[in-house]
Amino acid sequence: MKPQAGKNHSLRGASRTRFARVKNHSRFARVKGTHDTLPEAHAQWARIAAVAKQVLERAGAVQLTPPIFEYSEVFTKSVGESADLVVQKEMYTFVDAGARSLTLRPEFTAGVLRAFIEHGLHVRPSPIKLWSIGPVFRAEKPQRGRFRQFHQVNCELLGLDAPLLDAEAIALLYQIFSELGLRELVVKLGSVGDPKDRQAYNHYLREALTPLADRLSETSRERLRLNPMRVLDSKSAEDQAVVADLKRPLDFLGEAARVHFAQVQAYLSDWEIPFELEPNMVRGLDYYRRTAFEFHHGAIGAQSALCGGGRYDGLVEQLGGPPTPGVGWAFGLERLLDALQQEGALPTESARPLLYLIPMDEEAVGEVAKAALTLRRHGIVLHAYAPRNPGKGLKEADRAGAVLAALRGSREREQRAYQIKELASGAQFEVPEGELAAFLRHKARDNEANTLLR
Ligand code: HAM
């Protein structure tokens, strides 16, 4: 299916694997820019989350979940005055009953650092690696890959200014995407320099662009006033034509930032992580220093950045904490899911039931429900909720995708046994009640179908 702009095709596609689309009887629609994560999509989310958790925790990362909302200053102080989140009023900010200004998190970094400071985590052995997963809110104009409620996996590595940490941050991200089977990934690497380098570059841009301001888009004219570097980030062809011949941020790196950047590249090359130098790398948040990076994917439309991150030394101090250098990143789950789907790298089937129990008379209804309670230790066990004849029951078991079906009626009750059919092969077994658990254990081992996810 060809994806349609603005449609939440990745999640809709996933939901269509087993169920036909039905008429919408709902009186209410979801809010524009949000989406429902349907059961089949959840299996895919769970896989992404499991791979991220495993890769990060094997590297010593620990999970930290800040609240979904914070005092607004936590975000306004960290993301910077010229960030779109502030300039274009993309934060969901509200005043609560106690007249406090609160904001739904537009990213994790600020909340994670606030928690890091508040709980004194800087006393733990450094570097400390904190990872998070959850919903994030930005009042952006919805389009493909751009939602108002989306989900990020985020990781912050704190306590070291060495380029080794920047390279490790990138390597962890690369490893997560590789383990998920993503192939067409472009790692774009840049450096925004130290504050004095940025200042010098912004000064140069202001001088160069002010005489050309009437050729710039309105957004870029505003950016020229607040943070000229962001003009480079413009997607408009006219703006790009204006900036084409100007010097790049990399031309303005001071000695310290240049050496740091060269070392990050050397590590990545040594670790065989392919990357492209992006001389125009400008991130949409103001807190970055030195290394900045994004991973892009060519098949997910205009919003092609799967993830973004960089170094932000000075930010912890800015939020009132002790001097703590840091580097981090976040990737968007929706965009990653879209990319995996475009590459056909998503598991299409969710977990299969190991056993479907079929009661053949009223008495057996309660018996199979009771048996299911203990047998579920070995895998997914479902049952019919009313008596079935064998033909109908087996058809139901088949439709549920079960590996085994078990029949229970008066004859089985007398013999204290279950009649079991292996649905794929048609093989039949008469299994005494007391041996059912061992039988299932054996079949579950034989059959990987009952594992939670492939
Ligand atoms: P960001 O580049 O703003 O960085 O967002 C990271 C990723 O979140 C993007 O690459 C994209 O995949 C996803 N994303 C952003 N906005 C949307 C949206 N409206 N709809 C869907 N997905 C979206 C940050 O958030 C930084 N806090 C990353 C970071 C952590 N830097 C240092 N530490």
Short mmCIF file of C-alpha atoms and ligand atoms in Angstrom, two decimals:
data_model
loop_
_atom_site.label_atom_id
_atom_site.label_comp_id
_atom_site.label_asym_id
_atom_site.label_seq_id
_atom_site.Cartn_x
_atom_site.Cartn_y
_atom_site.Cartn_z
CA MET A 1 0.00 0.00 0.00
CA LYS A 2 1.30 3.42 -0.89
CA PRO A 3 1.48 5.61 2.20
CA GLN A 4 -0.70 8.70 2.15
CA ALA A 5 0.53 12.00 3.48
CA GLY A 6 -0.96 12.90 6.81
CA LYS A 7 -2.37 9.44 7.42
CA ASN A 8 -1.10 7.33 10.24
CA HIS A 9 -0.41 4.57 7.77
CA SER A 10 2.25 2.75 9.73
CA LEU A 11 -0.08 2.04 12.61
CA ARG A 12 -3.13 1.55 10.41
CA GLY A 13 -1.20 -0.88 8.24
CA ALA A 14 -0.22 -2.89 11.24
CA SER A 15 -3.77 -3.01 12.48
CA ARG A 16 -4.97 -4.40 9.19
CA THR A 17 -2.95 -7.59 9.29
CA ARG A 18 -5.73 -9.68 10.82
CA PHE A 19 -8.92 -7.71 10.93
CA ALA A 20 -10.98 -6.22 8.13
CA ARG A 21 -11.78 -2.51 8.35
CA VAL A 22 -15.28 -1.88 9.67
CA LYS A 23 -17.64 1.07 9.49
CA ASN A 24 -16.83 3.77 12.01
CA HIS A 25 -19.78 4.15 14.40
CA SER A 26 -17.95 6.41 16.82
CA ARG A 27 -19.48 9.80 17.64
CA PHE A 28 -16.06 11.15 18.49
CA ALA A 29 -12.80 11.23 16.58
CA ARG A 30 -9.33 11.33 18.09
CA VAL A 31 -7.66 14.73 18.32
CA LYS A 32 -5.81 15.72 15.15
CA GLY A 33 -2.15 14.79 15.37
CA THR A 34 -2.73 11.94 17.85
CA HIS A 35 -3.17 8.24 17.13
CA ASP A 36 -4.53 5.11 18.74
CA THR A 37 -2.03 2.31 19.06
CA LEU A 38 -4.03 -0.76 18.12
CA PRO A 39 -3.22 -4.25 19.43
CA GLU A 40 -1.16 -5.42 16.44
CA ALA A 41 0.93 -2.25 16.47
CA HIS A 42 1.61 -2.80 20.17
CA ALA A 43 3.42 -6.05 19.39
CA GLN A 44 5.74 -4.05 17.12
CA TRP A 45 6.23 -1.30 19.70
CA ALA A 46 7.04 -3.92 22.30
CA ARG A 47 9.73 -5.35 20.06
CA ILE A 48 11.34 -1.94 19.51
CA ALA A 49 11.20 -1.19 23.23
CA ALA A 50 12.66 -4.61 24.09
CA VAL A 51 15.58 -4.23 21.68
CA ALA A 52 16.31 -0.67 22.88
CA LYS A 53 16.18 -1.76 26.52
CA GLN A 54 18.47 -4.70 25.91
CA VAL A 55 21.09 -2.76 23.93
CA LEU A 56 21.08 0.15 26.40
CA GLU A 57 21.01 -1.85 29.62
CA ARG A 58 23.80 -4.15 28.41
CA ALA A 59 25.84 -0.94 28.10
CA GLY A 60 25.07 -0.07 31.72
CA ALA A 61 22.15 2.31 31.12
CA VAL A 62 19.38 2.47 33.73
CA GLN A 63 15.81 3.60 33.18
CA LEU A 64 14.47 6.90 34.47
CA THR A 65 10.93 8.10 33.85
CA PRO A 66 10.22 11.75 34.59
CA PRO A 67 6.60 12.97 34.86
CA ILE A 68 4.67 13.79 31.71
CA PHE A 69 4.40 17.44 32.80
CA GLU A 70 6.82 19.79 34.55
CA TYR A 71 6.83 23.41 35.63
CA SER A 72 7.06 25.30 32.34
CA GLU A 73 10.40 26.91 33.26
CA VAL A 74 12.10 23.51 33.18
CA PHE A 75 11.52 23.45 29.43
CA THR A 76 11.77 27.15 28.60
CA LYS A 77 15.09 27.37 30.43
CA SER A 78 16.57 24.38 28.64
CA VAL A 79 15.35 24.26 25.05
CA GLY A 80 16.35 27.89 24.46
CA GLU A 81 14.59 31.07 23.43
CA SER A 82 15.06 30.51 19.73
CA ALA A 83 13.83 26.92 19.59
CA ASP A 84 10.69 26.40 17.48
CA LEU A 85 9.09 24.97 20.60
CA VAL A 86 9.23 28.46 22.09
CA VAL A 87 9.16 30.74 19.04
CA GLN A 88 6.34 28.92 17.28
CA LYS A 89 4.55 28.19 20.55
CA GLU A 90 4.71 24.44 20.03
CA MET A 91 4.51 23.56 23.71
CA TYR A 92 1.28 22.47 25.37
CA THR A 93 1.33 24.88 28.29
CA PHE A 94 -1.54 25.40 30.70
CA VAL A 95 -2.20 27.04 34.03
CA ASP A 96 -3.49 24.68 36.71
CA ALA A 97 -5.95 25.41 39.54
CA GLY A 98 -3.05 26.61 41.70
CA ALA A 99 -2.12 29.23 39.07
CA ARG A 100 1.07 27.33 38.20
CA SER A 101 2.23 27.24 34.60
CA LEU A 102 2.75 23.62 33.60
CA THR A 103 3.87 22.13 30.29
CA LEU A 104 3.40 18.66 28.78
CA ARG A 105 6.90 17.44 28.00
CA PRO A 106 7.97 18.33 24.44
CA GLU A 107 11.10 16.16 24.92
CA PHE A 108 12.73 14.10 27.67
CA THR A 109 16.09 15.81 28.11
CA ALA A 110 14.97 18.69 30.34
CA GLY A 111 12.89 16.48 32.67
CA VAL A 112 15.61 13.81 32.92
CA LEU A 113 18.23 16.44 33.80
CA ARG A 114 15.87 18.08 36.32
CA ALA A 115 15.44 14.64 37.96
CA PHE A 116 19.21 13.99 37.79
CA ILE A 117 19.82 17.22 39.70
CA GLU A 118 16.88 16.87 42.11
CA HIS A 119 17.92 13.35 43.19
CA GLY A 120 21.65 14.09 43.30
CA LEU A 121 22.42 11.36 40.76
CA HIS A 122 25.74 13.08 39.98
CA VAL A 123 27.24 11.33 43.03
CA ARG A 124 26.84 7.94 41.32
CA PRO A 125 29.78 6.54 39.34
CA SER A 126 30.16 8.43 36.12
CA PRO A 127 29.35 8.32 33.30
CA ILE A 128 25.75 7.61 34.19
CA LYS A 129 23.49 6.54 31.34
CA LEU A 130 19.79 7.23 31.76
CA TRP A 131 17.24 5.96 29.29
CA SER A 132 13.52 6.66 29.01
CA ILE A 133 10.52 5.78 26.89
CA GLY A 134 7.11 7.40 26.64
CA PRO A 135 4.82 9.97 25.07
CA VAL A 136 5.97 13.45 24.11
CA PHE A 137 3.77 16.40 23.07
CA ARG A 138 4.37 19.14 20.51
CA ALA A 139 1.72 21.38 18.98
CA GLU A 140 3.20 21.11 15.49
CA LYS A 141 1.30 21.07 12.22
CA PRO A 142 0.44 17.38 11.73
CA GLN A 143 1.72 15.60 8.65
CA ARG A 144 3.28 12.23 7.86
CA GLY A 145 5.81 11.50 10.61
CA ARG A 146 4.83 14.59 12.57
CA PHE A 147 2.35 14.13 15.37
CA ARG A 148 1.19 16.18 18.32
CA GLN A 149 1.48 13.23 20.64
CA PHE A 150 4.30 10.92 19.65
CA HIS A 151 6.67 8.61 21.49
CA GLN A 152 10.39 8.75 22.06
CA VAL A 153 13.07 6.44 23.32
CA ASN A 154 15.61 8.80 24.89
CA CYS A 155 19.07 8.30 26.33
CA GLU A 156 21.32 10.73 28.21
CA LEU A 157 24.97 9.91 28.98
CA LEU A 158 26.22 12.24 31.70
CA GLY A 159 29.45 13.06 33.44
CA LEU A 160 32.16 12.95 30.78
CA ASP A 161 33.24 15.47 28.16
CA ALA A 162 35.46 12.97 26.30
CA PRO A 163 34.66 12.33 22.62
CA LEU A 164 34.49 8.65 23.48
CA LEU A 165 31.10 9.28 25.10
CA ASP A 166 29.75 11.03 21.98
CA ALA A 167 30.89 8.10 19.86
CA GLU A 168 29.37 5.60 22.28
CA ALA A 169 26.03 7.45 22.23
CA ILE A 170 25.97 7.21 18.43
CA ALA A 171 27.13 3.58 18.46
CA LEU A 172 24.32 2.56 20.84
CA LEU A 173 21.73 4.13 18.59
CA TYR A 174 23.27 2.48 15.54
CA GLN A 175 23.23 -0.87 17.31
CA ILE A 176 19.53 -0.56 18.22
CA PHE A 177 18.57 0.23 14.63
CA SER A 178 20.80 -2.54 13.24
CA GLU A 179 19.40 -5.14 15.64
CA LEU A 180 15.92 -4.18 14.53
CA GLY A 181 16.97 -5.01 10.98
CA LEU A 182 16.97 -1.46 9.57
CA ARG A 183 19.31 -1.22 6.60
CA GLU A 184 18.91 2.08 4.75
CA LEU A 185 20.16 4.36 7.45
CA VAL A 186 22.15 7.55 6.89
CA VAL A 187 24.07 8.81 9.92
CA LYS A 188 24.64 12.56 9.59
CA LEU A 189 27.31 13.98 11.82
CA GLY A 190 28.19 17.61 12.48
CA SER A 191 29.47 19.94 15.15
CA VAL A 192 27.91 23.20 16.23
CA GLY A 193 31.11 24.16 18.07
CA ASP A 194 31.61 25.75 21.46
CA PRO A 195 29.49 28.77 22.49
CA LYS A 196 32.18 31.21 21.32
CA ASP A 197 32.36 29.46 17.92
CA ARG A 198 28.59 29.66 17.57
CA GLN A 199 28.66 33.30 18.55
CA ALA A 200 31.30 34.03 15.90
CA TYR A 201 29.36 32.10 13.29
CA ASN A 202 26.06 33.78 14.17
CA HIS A 203 27.81 37.15 13.93
CA TYR A 204 29.14 36.23 10.48
CA LEU A 205 25.69 35.04 9.34
CA ARG A 206 23.98 38.17 10.62
CA GLU A 207 26.43 40.35 8.66
CA ALA A 208 26.09 38.20 5.53
CA LEU A 209 22.33 37.67 5.61
CA THR A 210 20.94 41.00 6.80
CA PRO A 211 21.44 42.67 3.40
CA LEU A 212 19.71 39.66 1.77
CA ALA A 213 16.87 39.46 4.31
CA ASP A 214 14.14 40.41 1.82
CA ARG A 215 14.94 37.26 -0.16
CA LEU A 216 14.36 35.06 2.91
CA SER A 217 11.09 33.45 4.02
CA GLU A 218 9.28 34.99 6.98
CA THR A 219 10.35 32.14 9.29
CA SER A 220 13.98 32.59 8.27
CA ARG A 221 13.82 36.36 8.82
CA GLU A 222 12.59 35.62 12.34
CA ARG A 223 15.37 33.07 12.79
CA LEU A 224 17.92 35.57 11.51
CA ARG A 225 16.86 37.86 14.34
CA LEU A 226 16.88 35.19 17.08
CA ASN A 227 19.44 32.59 16.06
CA PRO A 228 20.85 33.03 12.53
CA MET A 229 22.22 29.45 12.40
CA ARG A 230 18.67 28.12 12.22
CA VAL A 231 18.29 29.77 8.78
CA LEU A 232 20.48 26.93 7.47
CA ASP A 233 17.82 24.50 8.67
CA SER A 234 15.14 25.94 6.40
CA LYS A 235 13.51 23.55 3.93
CA SER A 236 12.50 26.41 1.56
CA ALA A 237 14.32 26.41 -1.79
CA GLU A 238 14.60 30.22 -1.78
CA ASP A 239 16.27 30.22 1.63
CA GLN A 240 18.60 27.43 0.56
CA ALA A 241 19.60 29.42 -2.54
CA VAL A 242 20.45 32.42 -0.33
CA VAL A 243 22.64 30.40 2.06
CA ALA A 244 24.24 28.14 -0.56
CA ASP A 245 27.51 30.04 -0.88
CA LEU A 246 27.95 31.02 2.75
CA LYS A 247 30.53 29.55 5.10
CA ARG A 248 29.38 26.58 7.21
CA PRO A 249 29.33 26.04 10.99
CA LEU A 250 32.25 23.60 10.60
CA ASP A 251 34.37 26.44 9.14
CA PHE A 252 34.03 28.27 12.46
CA LEU A 253 35.04 25.51 14.87
CA GLY A 254 37.68 26.61 17.37
CA GLU A 255 40.71 24.42 18.06
CA ALA A 256 39.14 22.55 21.02
CA ALA A 257 35.89 21.75 19.23
CA ARG A 258 37.80 20.73 16.07
CA VAL A 259 40.02 18.26 17.95
CA HIS A 260 37.00 16.87 19.83
CA PHE A 261 35.06 16.42 16.59
CA ALA A 262 38.00 14.72 14.86
CA GLN A 263 38.24 12.24 17.73
CA VAL A 264 34.54 11.40 17.58
CA GLN A 265 34.96 10.66 13.86
CA ALA A 266 38.06 8.56 14.50
CA TYR A 267 36.19 6.35 16.99
CA LEU A 268 33.23 5.88 14.65
CA SER A 269 35.52 4.98 11.74
CA ASP A 270 37.43 2.54 13.90
CA TRP A 271 34.16 0.92 15.01
CA GLU A 272 33.01 0.72 11.37
CA ILE A 273 29.96 2.90 11.90
CA PRO A 274 29.36 4.62 8.57
CA PHE A 275 28.55 8.35 8.73
CA GLU A 276 28.32 11.36 6.47
CA LEU A 277 29.71 14.73 7.50
CA GLU A 278 26.95 17.33 7.55
CA PRO A 279 28.63 20.73 7.48
CA ASN A 280 25.24 22.44 7.91
CA MET A 281 24.10 20.46 10.93
CA VAL A 282 21.88 22.72 13.02
CA ARG A 283 19.56 21.23 15.59
CA GLY A 284 16.18 22.68 16.48
CA LEU A 285 17.03 22.96 20.18
CA ASP A 286 19.46 25.60 21.44
CA TYR A 287 21.32 23.59 24.08
CA TYR A 288 23.73 21.72 21.82
CA ARG A 289 27.50 22.20 21.99
CA ARG A 290 30.05 20.50 19.75
CA THR A 291 28.80 17.14 18.41
CA ALA A 292 25.35 17.08 16.81
CA PHE A 293 23.89 14.21 14.82
CA GLU A 294 20.79 12.86 13.15
CA PHE A 295 19.97 9.50 11.55
CA HIS A 296 17.84 9.79 8.42
CA HIS A 297 15.83 7.33 6.38
CA GLY A 298 14.95 7.94 2.74
CA ALA A 299 11.56 6.21 2.59
CA ILE A 300 9.51 7.98 5.27
CA GLY A 301 8.78 11.29 3.57
CA ALA A 302 9.81 14.85 4.38
CA GLN A 303 10.17 14.20 8.10
CA SER A 304 13.08 11.87 7.47
CA ALA A 305 14.95 12.25 10.79
CA LEU A 306 14.54 9.05 12.78
CA CYS A 307 16.48 10.48 15.66
CA GLY A 308 18.50 13.44 16.77
CA GLY A 309 20.94 14.28 19.48
CA GLY A 310 24.21 15.77 20.49
CA ARG A 311 26.37 17.10 23.28
CA TYR A 312 24.99 19.71 25.66
CA ASP A 313 27.74 20.62 28.16
CA GLY A 314 26.54 23.51 30.33
CA LEU A 315 22.87 22.52 30.34
CA VAL A 316 22.92 20.83 33.76
CA GLU A 317 24.46 24.03 35.25
CA GLN A 318 21.86 26.11 33.43
CA LEU A 319 19.16 24.10 35.23
CA GLY A 320 20.86 24.73 38.59
CA GLY A 321 22.93 21.53 38.87
CA PRO A 322 26.65 20.88 39.39
CA PRO A 323 28.94 21.15 36.34
CA THR A 324 28.15 17.96 34.39
CA PRO A 325 28.92 17.50 30.71
CA GLY A 326 26.56 15.28 28.76
CA VAL A 327 25.49 13.91 25.42
CA GLY A 328 22.23 12.29 24.42
CA TRP A 329 19.68 11.44 21.78
CA ALA A 330 16.07 10.55 21.19
CA PHE A 331 14.37 8.60 18.44
CA GLY A 332 10.72 8.75 17.48
CA LEU A 333 8.93 5.39 17.66
CA GLU A 334 6.36 6.31 15.00
CA ARG A 335 8.99 7.29 12.44
CA LEU A 336 11.09 4.22 13.21
CA LEU A 337 8.04 1.99 12.81
CA ASP A 338 7.30 3.65 9.47
CA ALA A 339 10.90 3.07 8.30
CA LEU A 340 10.86 -0.58 9.43
CA GLN A 341 7.58 -1.09 7.67
CA GLN A 342 8.88 0.46 4.43
CA GLU A 343 11.79 -1.98 4.55
CA GLY A 344 9.51 -4.94 5.38
CA ALA A 345 11.51 -5.47 8.56
CA LEU A 346 8.57 -5.67 10.96
CA PRO A 347 7.24 -8.84 12.52
CA THR A 348 3.74 -9.17 11.03
CA GLU A 349 2.42 -11.81 13.38
CA SER A 350 1.87 -11.43 17.06
CA ALA A 351 2.13 -14.23 19.60
CA ARG A 352 0.15 -17.41 18.86
CA PRO A 353 -1.89 -19.24 21.49
CA LEU A 354 -0.28 -22.50 22.53
CA LEU A 355 -3.61 -24.12 23.43
CA TYR A 356 -7.31 -23.57 22.74
CA LEU A 357 -9.61 -25.45 25.12
CA ILE A 358 -13.01 -26.57 23.79
CA PRO A 359 -15.75 -27.48 26.29
CA MET A 360 -18.29 -29.85 24.74
CA ASP A 361 -20.93 -29.59 27.51
CA GLU A 362 -21.98 -27.10 30.20
CA GLU A 363 -19.96 -28.79 32.93
CA ALA A 364 -16.81 -28.59 30.84
CA VAL A 365 -17.10 -24.79 30.47
CA GLY A 366 -16.05 -24.24 34.08
CA GLU A 367 -13.53 -27.10 33.94
CA VAL A 368 -11.59 -25.70 30.98
CA ALA A 369 -11.66 -22.16 32.41
CA LYS A 370 -10.15 -23.51 35.65
CA ALA A 371 -7.53 -25.57 33.78
CA ALA A 372 -6.58 -22.48 31.73
CA LEU A 373 -5.69 -20.56 34.90
CA THR A 374 -2.78 -22.89 35.72
CA LEU A 375 -1.82 -23.94 32.18
CA ARG A 376 -1.12 -20.30 31.24
CA ARG A 377 2.21 -20.70 33.01
CA HIS A 378 3.37 -22.42 29.79
CA GLY A 379 2.04 -20.01 27.20
CA ILE A 380 -1.09 -18.37 25.88
CA VAL A 381 -4.11 -20.53 26.68
CA LEU A 382 -7.58 -19.56 25.43
CA HIS A 383 -10.92 -21.31 25.69
CA ALA A 384 -14.48 -21.12 24.39
CA TYR A 385 -17.02 -19.62 26.80
CA ALA A 386 -19.92 -21.93 25.91
CA PRO A 387 -20.22 -25.57 24.80
CA ARG A 388 -19.14 -26.25 21.22
CA ASN A 389 -19.41 -29.29 19.00
CA PRO A 390 -15.95 -30.55 17.98
CA GLY A 391 -16.17 -29.22 14.39
CA LYS A 392 -17.04 -25.66 15.41
CA GLY A 393 -14.59 -25.70 18.33
CA LEU A 394 -11.69 -26.83 16.15
CA LYS A 395 -12.53 -24.16 13.57
CA GLU A 396 -12.41 -21.52 16.32
CA ALA A 397 -9.08 -22.86 17.56
CA ASP A 398 -7.72 -22.65 14.04
CA ARG A 399 -8.98 -19.10 13.58
CA ALA A 400 -7.32 -18.10 16.86
CA GLY A 401 -4.02 -19.40 15.37
CA ALA A 402 -3.59 -21.94 18.19
CA VAL A 403 -0.90 -24.59 18.02
CA LEU A 404 -2.99 -27.16 19.92
CA ALA A 405 -6.70 -27.66 20.57
CA ALA A 406 -8.05 -29.72 23.50
CA LEU A 407 -11.54 -31.21 23.62
CA ARG A 408 -13.34 -31.86 26.90
CA GLY A 409 -16.73 -33.55 27.25
CA SER A 410 -18.41 -36.35 29.26
CA ARG A 411 -16.16 -39.09 27.86
CA GLU A 412 -12.98 -37.14 28.69
CA ARG A 413 -14.40 -36.35 32.17
CA GLU A 414 -14.94 -40.05 32.80
CA GLN A 415 -11.44 -40.90 31.67
CA ARG A 416 -9.95 -37.86 33.45
CA ALA A 417 -8.22 -36.82 30.23
CA TYR A 418 -8.18 -34.34 27.36
CA GLN A 419 -8.25 -35.16 23.67
CA ILE A 420 -5.61 -33.01 22.03
CA LYS A 421 -5.14 -32.17 18.37
CA GLU A 422 -2.04 -30.56 16.90
CA LEU A 423 -3.62 -28.26 14.36
CA ALA A 424 -0.80 -28.06 11.82
CA SER A 425 -0.11 -31.80 11.53
CA GLY A 426 -3.50 -33.19 12.54
CA ALA A 427 -1.77 -35.52 15.05
CA GLN A 428 -4.02 -36.57 17.99
CA PHE A 429 -3.13 -37.42 21.57
CA GLU A 430 -5.11 -38.53 24.60
CA VAL A 431 -3.45 -36.81 27.54
CA PRO A 432 -4.39 -37.60 31.17
CA GLU A 433 -5.33 -34.47 33.18
CA GLY A 434 -2.34 -34.87 35.45
CA GLU A 435 0.05 -34.94 32.52
CA LEU A 436 -1.37 -32.00 30.62
CA ALA A 437 1.07 -29.45 32.08
CA ALA A 438 4.11 -31.62 31.22
CA PHE A 439 2.73 -32.22 27.72
CA LEU A 440 2.30 -28.47 27.16
CA ARG A 441 5.75 -27.72 28.50
CA HIS A 442 7.20 -30.19 26.05
CA LYS A 443 5.16 -28.79 23.12
CA ALA A 444 6.02 -25.21 24.08
CA ARG A 445 9.69 -26.05 23.89
CA ASP A 446 9.19 -27.76 20.53
CA ASN A 447 7.18 -24.91 19.25
CA GLU A 448 8.49 -21.40 19.43
CA ALA A 449 5.05 -20.11 18.59
CA ASN A 450 4.19 -19.44 22.19
CA THR A 451 7.09 -17.11 22.80
CA LEU A 452 5.87 -13.59 23.40
CA LEU A 453 7.37 -12.14 20.24
CA ARG A 454 9.50 -13.42 17.48
P1 HAM B 1 14.45 16.07 18.42
O1 HAM B 1 15.32 16.06 17.21
O2 HAM B 1 13.59 17.25 18.64
O3 HAM B 1 15.41 15.85 19.65
O4 HAM B 1 13.53 14.78 18.41
C1 HAM B 1 14.07 13.49 18.32
C2 HAM B 1 13.22 12.62 17.41
O5 HAM B 1 11.86 12.61 17.84
C3 HAM B 1 13.14 13.08 15.97
O6 HAM B 1 14.27 12.69 15.24
C4 HAM B 1 11.89 12.35 15.50
O7 HAM B 1 12.17 10.99 15.21
C5 HAM B 1 11.01 12.42 16.72
N1 HAM B 1 10.06 13.54 16.60
C6 HAM B 1 10.28 14.84 16.87
N2 HAM B 1 9.16 15.56 16.67
C7 HAM B 1 8.21 14.70 16.26
C8 HAM B 1 6.82 14.80 15.91
N3 HAM B 1 6.18 15.96 15.97
N4 HAM B 1 6.15 13.69 15.54
C9 HAM B 1 6.79 12.49 15.51
N5 HAM B 1 8.07 12.32 15.83
C10 HAM B 1 8.78 13.39 16.21
C11 HAM B 1 15.01 15.83 20.95
O8 HAM B 1 13.88 15.67 21.31
C12 HAM B 1 16.18 15.91 21.93
N6 HAM B 1 15.62 15.99 23.29
C13 HAM B 1 17.09 14.71 21.75
C14 HAM B 1 18.22 14.72 22.72
C15 HAM B 1 18.32 13.97 23.84
N7 HAM B 1 19.29 15.48 22.65
C16 HAM B 1 20.08 15.24 23.69
N8 HAM B 1 19.49 14.33 24.43
#
